[in-house]
mmCIF file of C-alpha atoms and ligand atoms in Angstrom:
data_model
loop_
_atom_site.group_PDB
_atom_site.id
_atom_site.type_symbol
_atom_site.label_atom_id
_atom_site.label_comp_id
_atom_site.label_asym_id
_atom_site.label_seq_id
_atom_site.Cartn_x
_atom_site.Cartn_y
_atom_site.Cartn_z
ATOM 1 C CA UNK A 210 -15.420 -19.169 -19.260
ATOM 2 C CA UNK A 211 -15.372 -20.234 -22.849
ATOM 3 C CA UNK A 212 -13.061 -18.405 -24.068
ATOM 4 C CA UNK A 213 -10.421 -15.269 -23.012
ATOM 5 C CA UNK A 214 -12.965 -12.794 -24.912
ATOM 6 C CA UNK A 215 -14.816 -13.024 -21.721
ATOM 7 C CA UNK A 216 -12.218 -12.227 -19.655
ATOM 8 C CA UNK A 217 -10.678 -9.436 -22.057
ATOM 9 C CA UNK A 218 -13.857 -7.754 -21.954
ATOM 10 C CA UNK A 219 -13.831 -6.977 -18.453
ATOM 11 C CA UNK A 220 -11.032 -4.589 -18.132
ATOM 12 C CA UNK A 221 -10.415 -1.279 -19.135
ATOM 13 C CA UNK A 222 -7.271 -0.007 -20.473
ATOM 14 C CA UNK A 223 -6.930 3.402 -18.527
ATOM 15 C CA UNK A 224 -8.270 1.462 -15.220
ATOM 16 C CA UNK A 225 -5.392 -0.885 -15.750
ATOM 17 C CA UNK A 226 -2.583 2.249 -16.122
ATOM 18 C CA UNK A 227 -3.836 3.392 -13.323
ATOM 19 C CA UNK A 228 -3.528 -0.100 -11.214
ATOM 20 C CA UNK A 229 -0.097 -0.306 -12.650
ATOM 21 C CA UNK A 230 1.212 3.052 -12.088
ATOM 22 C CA UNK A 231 0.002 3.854 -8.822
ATOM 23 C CA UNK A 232 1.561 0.515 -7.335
ATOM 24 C CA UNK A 233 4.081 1.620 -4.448
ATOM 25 C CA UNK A 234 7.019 0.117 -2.645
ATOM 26 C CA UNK A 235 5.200 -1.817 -0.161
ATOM 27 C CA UNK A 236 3.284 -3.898 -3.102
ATOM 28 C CA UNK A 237 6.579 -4.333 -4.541
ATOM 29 C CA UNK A 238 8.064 -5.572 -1.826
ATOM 30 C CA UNK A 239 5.233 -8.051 -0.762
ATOM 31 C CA UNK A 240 5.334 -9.177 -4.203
ATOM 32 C CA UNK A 241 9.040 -10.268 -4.017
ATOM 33 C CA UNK A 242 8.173 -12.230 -0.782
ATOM 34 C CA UNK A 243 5.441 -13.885 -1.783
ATOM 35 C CA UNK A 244 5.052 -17.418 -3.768
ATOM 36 C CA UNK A 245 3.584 -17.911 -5.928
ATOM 37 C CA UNK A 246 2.682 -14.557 -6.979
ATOM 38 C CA UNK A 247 -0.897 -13.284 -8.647
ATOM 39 C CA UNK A 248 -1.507 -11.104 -11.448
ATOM 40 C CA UNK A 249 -1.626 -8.188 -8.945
ATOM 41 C CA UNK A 250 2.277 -8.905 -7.710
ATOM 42 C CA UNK A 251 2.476 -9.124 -11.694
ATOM 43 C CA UNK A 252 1.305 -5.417 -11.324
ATOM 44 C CA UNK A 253 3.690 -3.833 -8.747
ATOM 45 C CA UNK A 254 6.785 -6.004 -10.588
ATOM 46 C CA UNK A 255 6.050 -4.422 -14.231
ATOM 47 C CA UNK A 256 5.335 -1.316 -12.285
ATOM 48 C CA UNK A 257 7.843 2.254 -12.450
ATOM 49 C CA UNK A 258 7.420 0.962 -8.388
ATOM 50 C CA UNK A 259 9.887 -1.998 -8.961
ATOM 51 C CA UNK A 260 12.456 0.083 -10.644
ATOM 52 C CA UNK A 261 15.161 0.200 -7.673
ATOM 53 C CA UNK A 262 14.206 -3.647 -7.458
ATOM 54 C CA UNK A 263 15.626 -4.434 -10.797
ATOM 55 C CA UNK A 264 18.615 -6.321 -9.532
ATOM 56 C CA UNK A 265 16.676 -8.041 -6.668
ATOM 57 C CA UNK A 266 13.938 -9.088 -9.526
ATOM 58 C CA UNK A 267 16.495 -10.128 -11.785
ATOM 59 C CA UNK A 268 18.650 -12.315 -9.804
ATOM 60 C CA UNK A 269 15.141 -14.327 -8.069
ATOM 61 C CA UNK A 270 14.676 -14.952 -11.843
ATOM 62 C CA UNK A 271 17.824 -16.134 -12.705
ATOM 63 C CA UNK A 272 17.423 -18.717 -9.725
ATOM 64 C CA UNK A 273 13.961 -19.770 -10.507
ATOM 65 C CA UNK A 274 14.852 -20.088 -14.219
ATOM 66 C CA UNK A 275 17.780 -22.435 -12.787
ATOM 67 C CA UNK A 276 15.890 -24.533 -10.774
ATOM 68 C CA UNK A 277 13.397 -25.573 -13.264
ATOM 69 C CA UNK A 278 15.322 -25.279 -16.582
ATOM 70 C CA UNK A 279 18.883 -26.083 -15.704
ATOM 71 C CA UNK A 280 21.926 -24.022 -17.116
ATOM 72 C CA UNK A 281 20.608 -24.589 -20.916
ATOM 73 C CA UNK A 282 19.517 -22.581 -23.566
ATOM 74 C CA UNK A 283 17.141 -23.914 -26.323
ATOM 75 C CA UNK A 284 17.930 -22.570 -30.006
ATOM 76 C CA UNK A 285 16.097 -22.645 -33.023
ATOM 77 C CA UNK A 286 16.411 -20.575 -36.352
ATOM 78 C CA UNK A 287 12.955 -19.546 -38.019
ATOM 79 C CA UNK A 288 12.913 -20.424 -41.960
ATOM 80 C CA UNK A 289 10.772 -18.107 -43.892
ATOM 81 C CA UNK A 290 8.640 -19.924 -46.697
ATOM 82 C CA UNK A 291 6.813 -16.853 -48.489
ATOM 83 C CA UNK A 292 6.686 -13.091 -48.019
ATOM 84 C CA UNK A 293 3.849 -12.684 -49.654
ATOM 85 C CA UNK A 294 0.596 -11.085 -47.671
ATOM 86 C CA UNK A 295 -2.662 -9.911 -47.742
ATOM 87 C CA UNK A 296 -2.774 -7.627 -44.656
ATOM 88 C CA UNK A 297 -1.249 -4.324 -44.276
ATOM 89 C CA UNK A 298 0.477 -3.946 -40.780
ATOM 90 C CA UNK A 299 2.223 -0.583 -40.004
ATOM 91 C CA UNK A 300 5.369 -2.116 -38.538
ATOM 92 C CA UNK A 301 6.221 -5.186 -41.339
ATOM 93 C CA UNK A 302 8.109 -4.787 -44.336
ATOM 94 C CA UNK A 303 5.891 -7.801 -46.283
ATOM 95 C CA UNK A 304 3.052 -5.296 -45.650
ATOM 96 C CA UNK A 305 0.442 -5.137 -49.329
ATOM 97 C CA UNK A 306 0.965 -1.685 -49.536
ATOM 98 C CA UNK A 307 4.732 -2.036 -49.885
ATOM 99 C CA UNK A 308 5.894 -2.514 -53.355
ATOM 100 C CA UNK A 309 8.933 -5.378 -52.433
ATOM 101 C CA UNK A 310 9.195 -8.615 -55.005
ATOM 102 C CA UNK A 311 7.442 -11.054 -53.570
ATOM 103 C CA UNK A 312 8.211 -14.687 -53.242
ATOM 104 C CA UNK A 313 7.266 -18.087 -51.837
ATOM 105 C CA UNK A 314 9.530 -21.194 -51.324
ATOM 106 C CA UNK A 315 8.857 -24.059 -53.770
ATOM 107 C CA UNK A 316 9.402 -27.724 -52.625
ATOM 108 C CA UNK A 317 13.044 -27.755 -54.433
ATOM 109 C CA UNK A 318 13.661 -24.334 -52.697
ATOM 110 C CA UNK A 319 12.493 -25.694 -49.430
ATOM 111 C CA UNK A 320 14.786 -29.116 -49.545
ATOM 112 C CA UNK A 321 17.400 -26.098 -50.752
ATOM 113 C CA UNK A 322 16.828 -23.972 -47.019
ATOM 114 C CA UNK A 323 16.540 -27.390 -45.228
ATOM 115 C CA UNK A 324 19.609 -28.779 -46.179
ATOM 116 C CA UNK A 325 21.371 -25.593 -45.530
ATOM 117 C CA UNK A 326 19.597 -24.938 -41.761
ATOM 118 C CA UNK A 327 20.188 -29.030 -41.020
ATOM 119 C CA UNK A 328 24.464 -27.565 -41.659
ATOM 120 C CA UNK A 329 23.638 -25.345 -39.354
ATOM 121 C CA UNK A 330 23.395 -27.734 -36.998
ATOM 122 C CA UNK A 331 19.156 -27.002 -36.054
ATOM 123 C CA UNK A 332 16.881 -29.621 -35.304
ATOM 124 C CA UNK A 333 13.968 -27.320 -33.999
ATOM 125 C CA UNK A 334 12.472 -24.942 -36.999
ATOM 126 C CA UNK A 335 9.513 -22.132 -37.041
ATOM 127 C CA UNK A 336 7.767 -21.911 -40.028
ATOM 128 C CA UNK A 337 6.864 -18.203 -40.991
ATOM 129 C CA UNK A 338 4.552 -17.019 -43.824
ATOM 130 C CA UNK A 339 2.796 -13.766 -44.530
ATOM 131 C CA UNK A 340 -1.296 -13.755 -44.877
ATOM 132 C CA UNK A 341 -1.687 -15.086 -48.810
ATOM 133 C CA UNK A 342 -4.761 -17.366 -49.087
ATOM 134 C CA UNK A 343 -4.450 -18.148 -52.680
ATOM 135 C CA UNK A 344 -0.167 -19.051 -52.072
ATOM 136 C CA UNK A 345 0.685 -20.099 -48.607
ATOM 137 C CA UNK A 346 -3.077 -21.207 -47.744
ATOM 138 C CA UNK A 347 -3.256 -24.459 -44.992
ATOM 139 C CA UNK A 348 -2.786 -26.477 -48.041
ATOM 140 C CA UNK A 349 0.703 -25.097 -48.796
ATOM 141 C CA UNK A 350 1.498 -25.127 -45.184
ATOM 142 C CA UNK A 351 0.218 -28.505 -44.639
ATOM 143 C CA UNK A 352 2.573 -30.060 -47.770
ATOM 144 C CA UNK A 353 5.658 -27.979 -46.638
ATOM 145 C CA UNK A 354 5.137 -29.459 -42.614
ATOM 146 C CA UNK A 355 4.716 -32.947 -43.938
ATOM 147 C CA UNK A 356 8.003 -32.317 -46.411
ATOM 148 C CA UNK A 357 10.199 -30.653 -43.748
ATOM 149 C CA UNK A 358 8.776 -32.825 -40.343
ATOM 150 C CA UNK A 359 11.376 -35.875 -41.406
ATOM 151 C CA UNK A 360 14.444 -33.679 -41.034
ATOM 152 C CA UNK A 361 13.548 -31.866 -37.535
ATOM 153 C CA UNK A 362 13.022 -32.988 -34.175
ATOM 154 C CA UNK A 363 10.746 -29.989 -33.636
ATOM 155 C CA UNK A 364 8.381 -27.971 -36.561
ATOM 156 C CA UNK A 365 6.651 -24.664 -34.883
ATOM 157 C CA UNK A 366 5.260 -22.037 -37.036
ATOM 158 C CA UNK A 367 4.186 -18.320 -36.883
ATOM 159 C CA UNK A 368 1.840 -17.749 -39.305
ATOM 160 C CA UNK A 369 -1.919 -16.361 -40.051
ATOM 161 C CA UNK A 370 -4.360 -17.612 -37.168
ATOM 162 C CA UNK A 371 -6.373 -20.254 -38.633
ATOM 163 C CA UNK A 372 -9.608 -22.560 -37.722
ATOM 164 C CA UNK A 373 -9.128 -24.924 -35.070
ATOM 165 C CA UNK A 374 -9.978 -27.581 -37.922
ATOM 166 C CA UNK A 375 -6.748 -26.602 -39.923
ATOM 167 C CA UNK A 376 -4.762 -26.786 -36.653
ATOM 168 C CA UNK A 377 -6.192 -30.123 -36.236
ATOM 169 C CA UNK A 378 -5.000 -31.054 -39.749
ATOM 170 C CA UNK A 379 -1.294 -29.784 -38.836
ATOM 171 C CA UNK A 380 -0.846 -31.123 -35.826
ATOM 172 C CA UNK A 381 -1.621 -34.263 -38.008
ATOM 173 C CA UNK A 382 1.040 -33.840 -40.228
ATOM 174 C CA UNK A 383 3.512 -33.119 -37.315
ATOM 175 C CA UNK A 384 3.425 -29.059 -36.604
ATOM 176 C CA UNK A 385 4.368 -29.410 -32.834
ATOM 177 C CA UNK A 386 3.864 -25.470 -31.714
ATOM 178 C CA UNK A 387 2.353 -22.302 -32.506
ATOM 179 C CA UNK A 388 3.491 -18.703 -32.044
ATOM 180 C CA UNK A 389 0.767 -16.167 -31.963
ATOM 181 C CA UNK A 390 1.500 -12.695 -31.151
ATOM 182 C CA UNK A 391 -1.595 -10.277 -30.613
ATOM 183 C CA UNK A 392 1.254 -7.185 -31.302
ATOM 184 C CA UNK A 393 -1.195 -5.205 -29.081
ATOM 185 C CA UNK A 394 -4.285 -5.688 -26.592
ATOM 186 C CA UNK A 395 -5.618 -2.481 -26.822
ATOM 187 C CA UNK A 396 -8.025 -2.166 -29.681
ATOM 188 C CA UNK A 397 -7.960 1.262 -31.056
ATOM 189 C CA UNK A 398 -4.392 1.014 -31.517
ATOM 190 C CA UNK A 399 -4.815 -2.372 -32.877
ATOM 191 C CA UNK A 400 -6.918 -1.040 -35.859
ATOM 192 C CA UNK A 401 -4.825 1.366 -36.612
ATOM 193 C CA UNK A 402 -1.514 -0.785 -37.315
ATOM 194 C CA UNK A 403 -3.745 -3.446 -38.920
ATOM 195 C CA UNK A 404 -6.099 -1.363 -41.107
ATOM 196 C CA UNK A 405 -6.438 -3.852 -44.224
ATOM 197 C CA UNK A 406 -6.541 -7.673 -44.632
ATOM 198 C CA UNK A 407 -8.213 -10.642 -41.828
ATOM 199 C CA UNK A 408 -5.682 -9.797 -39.603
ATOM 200 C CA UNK A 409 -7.823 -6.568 -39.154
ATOM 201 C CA UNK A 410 -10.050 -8.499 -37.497
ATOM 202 C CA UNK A 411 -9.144 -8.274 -33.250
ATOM 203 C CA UNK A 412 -11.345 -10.783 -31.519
ATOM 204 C CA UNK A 413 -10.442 -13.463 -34.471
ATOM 205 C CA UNK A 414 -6.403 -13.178 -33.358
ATOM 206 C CA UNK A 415 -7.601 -12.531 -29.656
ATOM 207 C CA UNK A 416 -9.356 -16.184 -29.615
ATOM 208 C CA UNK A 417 -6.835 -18.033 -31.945
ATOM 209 C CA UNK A 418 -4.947 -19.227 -28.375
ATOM 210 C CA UNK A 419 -8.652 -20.755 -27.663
ATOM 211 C CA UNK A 420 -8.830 -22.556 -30.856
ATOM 212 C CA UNK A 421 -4.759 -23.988 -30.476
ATOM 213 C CA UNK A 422 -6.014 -25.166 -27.128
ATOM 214 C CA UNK A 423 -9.413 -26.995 -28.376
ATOM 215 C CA UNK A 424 -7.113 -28.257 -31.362
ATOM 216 C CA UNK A 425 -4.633 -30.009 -28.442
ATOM 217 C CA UNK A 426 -1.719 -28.260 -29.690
ATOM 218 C CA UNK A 427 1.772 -29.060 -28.202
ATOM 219 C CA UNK A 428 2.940 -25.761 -27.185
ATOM 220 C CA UNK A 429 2.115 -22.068 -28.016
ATOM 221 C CA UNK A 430 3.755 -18.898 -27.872
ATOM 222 C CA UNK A 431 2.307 -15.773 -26.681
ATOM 223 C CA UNK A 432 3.616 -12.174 -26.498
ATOM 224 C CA UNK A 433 2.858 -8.286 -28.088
ATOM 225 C CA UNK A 434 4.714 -6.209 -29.977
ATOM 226 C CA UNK A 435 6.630 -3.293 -27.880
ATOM 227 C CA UNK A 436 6.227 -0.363 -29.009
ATOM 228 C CA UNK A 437 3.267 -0.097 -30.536
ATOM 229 C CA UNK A 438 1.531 0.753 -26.681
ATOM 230 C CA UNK A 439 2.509 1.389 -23.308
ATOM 231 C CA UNK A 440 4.610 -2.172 -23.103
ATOM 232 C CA UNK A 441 3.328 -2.261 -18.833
ATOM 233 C CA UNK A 442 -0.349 -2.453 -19.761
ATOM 234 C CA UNK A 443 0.367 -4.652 -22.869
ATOM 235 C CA UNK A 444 2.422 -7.331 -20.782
ATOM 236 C CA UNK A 445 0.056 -7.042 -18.264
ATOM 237 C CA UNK A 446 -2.799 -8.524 -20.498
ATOM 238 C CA UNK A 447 -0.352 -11.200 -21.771
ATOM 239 C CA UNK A 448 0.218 -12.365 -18.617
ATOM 240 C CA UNK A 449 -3.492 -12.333 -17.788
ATOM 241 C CA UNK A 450 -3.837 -14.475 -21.440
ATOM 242 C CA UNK A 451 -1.021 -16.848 -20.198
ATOM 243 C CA UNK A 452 -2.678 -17.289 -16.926
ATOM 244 C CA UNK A 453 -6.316 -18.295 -18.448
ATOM 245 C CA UNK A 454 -4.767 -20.781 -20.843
ATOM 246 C CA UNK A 455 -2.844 -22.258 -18.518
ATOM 247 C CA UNK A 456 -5.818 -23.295 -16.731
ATOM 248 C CA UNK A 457 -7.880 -24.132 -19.003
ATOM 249 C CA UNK A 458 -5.836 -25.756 -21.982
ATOM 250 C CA UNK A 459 -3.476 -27.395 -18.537
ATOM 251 C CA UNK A 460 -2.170 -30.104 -21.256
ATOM 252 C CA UNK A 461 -0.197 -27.570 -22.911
ATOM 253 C CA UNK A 462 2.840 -25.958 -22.887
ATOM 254 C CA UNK A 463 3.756 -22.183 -22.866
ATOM 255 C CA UNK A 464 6.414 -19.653 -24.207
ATOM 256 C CA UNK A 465 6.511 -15.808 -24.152
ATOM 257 C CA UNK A 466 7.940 -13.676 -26.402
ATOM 258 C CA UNK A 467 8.533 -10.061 -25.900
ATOM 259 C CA UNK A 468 9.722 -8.304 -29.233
ATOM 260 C CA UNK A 469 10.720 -5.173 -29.428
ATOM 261 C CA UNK A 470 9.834 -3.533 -32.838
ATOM 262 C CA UNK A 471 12.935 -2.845 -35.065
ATOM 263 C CA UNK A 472 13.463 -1.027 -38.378
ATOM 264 C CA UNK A 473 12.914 -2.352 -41.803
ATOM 265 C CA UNK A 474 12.715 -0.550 -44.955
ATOM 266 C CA UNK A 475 10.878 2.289 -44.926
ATOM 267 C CA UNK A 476 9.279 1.424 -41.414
ATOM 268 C CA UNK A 477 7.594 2.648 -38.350
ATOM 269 C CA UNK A 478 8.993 4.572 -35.252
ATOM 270 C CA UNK A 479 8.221 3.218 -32.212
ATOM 271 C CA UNK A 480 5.287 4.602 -30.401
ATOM 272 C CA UNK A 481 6.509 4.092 -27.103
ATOM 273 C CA UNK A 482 10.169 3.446 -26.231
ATOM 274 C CA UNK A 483 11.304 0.744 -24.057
ATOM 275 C CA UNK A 484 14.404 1.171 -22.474
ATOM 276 C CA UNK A 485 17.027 -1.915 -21.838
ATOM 277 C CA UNK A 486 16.453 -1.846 -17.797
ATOM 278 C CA UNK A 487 12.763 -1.983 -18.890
ATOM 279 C CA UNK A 488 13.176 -5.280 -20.661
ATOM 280 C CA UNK A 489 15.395 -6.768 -18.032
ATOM 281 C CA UNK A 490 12.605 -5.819 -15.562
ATOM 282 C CA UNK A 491 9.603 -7.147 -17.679
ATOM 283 C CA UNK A 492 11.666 -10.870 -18.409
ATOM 284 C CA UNK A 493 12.374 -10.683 -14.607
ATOM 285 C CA UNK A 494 8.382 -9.979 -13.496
ATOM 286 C CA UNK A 495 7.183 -12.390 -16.403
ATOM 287 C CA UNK A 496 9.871 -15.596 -14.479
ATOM 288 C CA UNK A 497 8.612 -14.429 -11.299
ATOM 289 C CA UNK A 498 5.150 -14.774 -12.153
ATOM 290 C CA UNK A 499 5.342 -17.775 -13.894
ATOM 291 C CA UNK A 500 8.070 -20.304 -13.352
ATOM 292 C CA UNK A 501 7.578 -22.975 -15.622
ATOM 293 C CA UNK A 502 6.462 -20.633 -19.165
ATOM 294 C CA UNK A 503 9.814 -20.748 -21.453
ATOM 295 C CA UNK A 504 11.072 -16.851 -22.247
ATOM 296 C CA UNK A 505 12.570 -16.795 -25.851
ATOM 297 C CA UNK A 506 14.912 -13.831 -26.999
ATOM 298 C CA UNK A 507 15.565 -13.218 -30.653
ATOM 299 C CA UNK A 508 17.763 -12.135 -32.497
ATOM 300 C CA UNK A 509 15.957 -8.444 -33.019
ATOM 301 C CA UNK A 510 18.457 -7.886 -29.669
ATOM 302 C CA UNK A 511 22.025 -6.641 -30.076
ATOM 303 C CA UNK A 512 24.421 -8.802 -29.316
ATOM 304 C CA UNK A 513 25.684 -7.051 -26.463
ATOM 305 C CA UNK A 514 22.133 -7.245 -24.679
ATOM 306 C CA UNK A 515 21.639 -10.834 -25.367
ATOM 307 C CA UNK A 516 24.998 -11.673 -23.535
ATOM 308 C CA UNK A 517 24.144 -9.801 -20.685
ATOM 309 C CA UNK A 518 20.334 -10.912 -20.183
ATOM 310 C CA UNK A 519 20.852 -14.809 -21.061
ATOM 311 C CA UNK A 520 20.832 -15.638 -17.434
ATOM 312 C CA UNK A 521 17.985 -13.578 -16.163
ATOM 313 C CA UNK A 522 14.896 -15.680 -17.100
ATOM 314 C CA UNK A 523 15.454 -16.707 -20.667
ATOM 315 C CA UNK A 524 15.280 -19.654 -22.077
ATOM 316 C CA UNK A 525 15.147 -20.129 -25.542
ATOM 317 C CA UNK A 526 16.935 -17.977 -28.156
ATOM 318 C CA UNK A 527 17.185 -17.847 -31.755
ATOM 319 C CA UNK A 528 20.858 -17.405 -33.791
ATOM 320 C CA UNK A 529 21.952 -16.953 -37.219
ATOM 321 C CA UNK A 530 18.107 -16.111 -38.264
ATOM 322 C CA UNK A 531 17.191 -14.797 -41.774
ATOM 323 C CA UNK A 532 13.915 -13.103 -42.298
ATOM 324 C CA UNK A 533 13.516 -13.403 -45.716
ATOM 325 C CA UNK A 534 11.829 -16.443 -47.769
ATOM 326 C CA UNK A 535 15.132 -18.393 -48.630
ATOM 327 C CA UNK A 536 17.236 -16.252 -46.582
ATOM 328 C CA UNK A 537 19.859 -19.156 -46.129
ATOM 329 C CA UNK A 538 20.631 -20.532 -49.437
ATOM 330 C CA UNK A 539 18.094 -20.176 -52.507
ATOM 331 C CA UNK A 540 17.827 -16.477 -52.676
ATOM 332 C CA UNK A 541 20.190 -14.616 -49.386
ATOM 333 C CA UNK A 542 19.871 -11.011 -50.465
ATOM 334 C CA UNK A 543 15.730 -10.662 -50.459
ATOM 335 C CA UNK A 544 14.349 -8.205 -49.176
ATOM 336 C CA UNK A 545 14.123 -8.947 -44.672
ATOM 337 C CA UNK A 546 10.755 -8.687 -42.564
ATOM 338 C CA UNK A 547 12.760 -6.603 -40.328
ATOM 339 C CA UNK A 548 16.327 -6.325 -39.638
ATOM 340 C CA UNK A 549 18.208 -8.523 -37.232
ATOM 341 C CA UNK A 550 20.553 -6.900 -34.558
ATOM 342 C CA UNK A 551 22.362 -9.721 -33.208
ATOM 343 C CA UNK A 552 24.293 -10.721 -37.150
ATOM 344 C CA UNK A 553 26.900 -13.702 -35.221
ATOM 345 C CA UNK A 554 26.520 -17.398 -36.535
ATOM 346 C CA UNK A 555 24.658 -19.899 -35.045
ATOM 347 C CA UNK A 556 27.931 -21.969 -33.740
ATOM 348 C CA UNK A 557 29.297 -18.289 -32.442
ATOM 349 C CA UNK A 558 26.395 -17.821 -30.359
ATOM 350 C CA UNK A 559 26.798 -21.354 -29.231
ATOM 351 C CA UNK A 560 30.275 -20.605 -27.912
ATOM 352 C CA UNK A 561 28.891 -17.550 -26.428
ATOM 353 C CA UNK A 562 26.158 -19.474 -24.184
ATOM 354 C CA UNK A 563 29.603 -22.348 -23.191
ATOM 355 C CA UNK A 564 31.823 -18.913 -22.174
ATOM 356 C CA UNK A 565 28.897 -18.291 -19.806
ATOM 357 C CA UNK A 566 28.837 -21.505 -18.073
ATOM 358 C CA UNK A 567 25.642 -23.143 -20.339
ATOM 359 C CA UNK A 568 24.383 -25.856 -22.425
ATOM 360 C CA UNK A 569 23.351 -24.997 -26.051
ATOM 361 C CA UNK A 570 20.445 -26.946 -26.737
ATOM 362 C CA UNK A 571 19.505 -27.546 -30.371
ATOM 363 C CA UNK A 572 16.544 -30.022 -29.755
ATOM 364 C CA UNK A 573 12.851 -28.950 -28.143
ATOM 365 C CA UNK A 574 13.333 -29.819 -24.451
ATOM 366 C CA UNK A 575 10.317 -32.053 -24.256
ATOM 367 C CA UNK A 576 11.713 -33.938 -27.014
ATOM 368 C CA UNK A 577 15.461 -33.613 -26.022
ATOM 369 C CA UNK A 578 14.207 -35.095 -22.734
ATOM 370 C CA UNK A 579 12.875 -37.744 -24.107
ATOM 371 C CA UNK A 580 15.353 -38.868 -25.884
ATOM 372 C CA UNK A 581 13.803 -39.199 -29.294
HETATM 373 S S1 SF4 B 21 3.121 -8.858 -39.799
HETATM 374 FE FE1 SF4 B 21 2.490 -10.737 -40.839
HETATM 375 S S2 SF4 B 21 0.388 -10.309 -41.454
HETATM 376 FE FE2 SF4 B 21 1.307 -8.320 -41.047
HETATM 377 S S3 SF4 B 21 2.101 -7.614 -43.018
HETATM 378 FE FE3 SF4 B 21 3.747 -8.709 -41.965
HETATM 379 S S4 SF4 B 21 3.665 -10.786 -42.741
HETATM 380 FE FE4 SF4 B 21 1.691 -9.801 -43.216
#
């Protein structure tokens, strides 16, 4: 195969659903024995099957998790460098339809968010931007990865999918990983909560994972956004994404996401609701699957959930974050991409993962391990 498109194109969304919900006890339980497990145990675990399994699931993938990652937690803190955007997406409060002031970090203002995210104590960073050709184009992205790459141990960004050219270029000037999320796998839906702007464009963001893997990134992060579709049959096709990149880009690393889509000004309800148990369950199926992908948990979680989950498969959490451009010094009260649940400091979260018997770690792992 040359790239997932192949793949993607041979399942059907309602054929899936009905895989997935007609799963019973007995493939539940033979996926709990078995190891390692295939995208069909991946099935019966995200299944409504595996619901009086949720504290079986959960505690095999608080093990696993142990085994291969230790009792630490990675942290990073993304620093946004521009809200402005071309696209319009349904669920984003940088959207071009909404009328917000829009702004983009110069270098002064960058040095300005740098400095205050180094006192934070960081030393791994994502990089966000909105869509904006003419302002944050590969250029701008290129000269603010180059000006920031000096002061962190790790530079990851989540921005607009780009040629495997300009990834090329980046990973020149230092950018170690890339987050891309396709928010949804199913393609109707897809159009509708990305009507205007490139991003409209499905197959382009469905192959970008392709392109970061002919490109030789580092690490990249996969996920979709819940509640936009039935979050079973969008995991499902993450997982199936995960498990053709893994063998075919084998040199590089993976992380999953799972965000669950939260207010912002004047925002979008979610389509479909997933329930707390449901998240535990999905973080449990995705460790169980997969024991060596890193699970990251933002800070769109309460606090109270991110306490209670941190030892059930994650691995990597943010703290502290701001989601506007120069949310931590130049200009705090701009308007947010979304608002943040989880409002406690960096060094509070910190002393949340010690109370629970963990390592904070404020470096990349591969780089912490290192000992660069
Ligand atoms: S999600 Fe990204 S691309 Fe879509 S409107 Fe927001 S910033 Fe722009």
């Amino acid at each position: 195969m040359s790239s997932f498109r192949e793949i993607f194109d041979q399942y059907n969304w309602s054929q899936l659903e009905h895989d997935i919900y007609s799963k019973t006890d007995q493939d539940v339980e033979s996926a709990l024995k078995k190891y390692p497990r295939d995208l069909e145990d991946f099935k019966a675990l995200i299944s409504p099957a595996a619901t009086p399994y949720l504290e079986q699931m959960a505690q095999l993938s608080h093990e696993l998790t142990l085994q291969r990652f230790g009792n630490t937690i990675q942290l990073y803190t993304p620093m946004y460098l521009s809200n402005e955007c071309q696209n319009i997406c349904t669920y984003c409060g940088f959207s071009m339809n909404n009328k917000i002031k829009r702004k983009t970090l110069s270098n002064e203002e960058i040095d300005q968010e740098v400095k205050a995210i180094k006192d934070l104590g960081y030393d791994h960073i994502l990089l966000v931007t909105g869509e904006a050709n003419q302002s944050v184009g590969v250029g701008y992205i290129d000269k603010a990865i180059r000006r920031i790459r000096p002061h962190f141990a790790n530079v990851s960004m989540e921005v607009q999918p780009l040629d495997q050219k300009d990834y090329e270029r980046l990973i020149d000037s230092g950018l170690h990983s890339v987050l891309v999320y396709q928010e949804t796998y199913h393609q109707e839906e897809y159009k509708t909560h990305h009507p205007k702007g490139k991003k409209s464009n499905f197959y382009y963001r469905l192959d970008t994972p392709d392109r970061l893997g002919k490109a030789g990134i580092h690490k990249m992060g996969l996920g979709a956004l819940i509640g936009l579709e039935d979050w079973r049959i969008d995991s499902f096709f993450v997982a199936l994404h995960l498990d053709y990149l893994e063998r075919t880009y084998w040199q590089t690393k993976y992380s999953l996401s799972f965000p669950r889509l939260r207010p912002f000004s004047g925002g979008l309800e979610p389509k479909v609701e997933m329930k707390d148990k449901e998240l535990v369950q999905l973080i449990s199926a995705y460790r169980l699957f997969n024991q060596e992908v890193e699970l990251s948990l933002s800070t769109r979680e309460t606090e109270n959930f991110r306490d209670n989950v941190m030892k059930l498969g994650v691995t990597t959490m943010s703290a502290g974050s701001k989601t506007n451009p120069g949310g931590y010094a130049v200009e705090p009260q701009s308007l947010e991409q979304f608002e943040i649940s989880d409002e406690r400091s960096p060094k509070q979260v910190a002393e949340m993962i010690k109370n629970n018997g963990y390592e904070p770690v404020w470096k990349d792992w591969d780089i912490a391990l290192e000992g660069v």
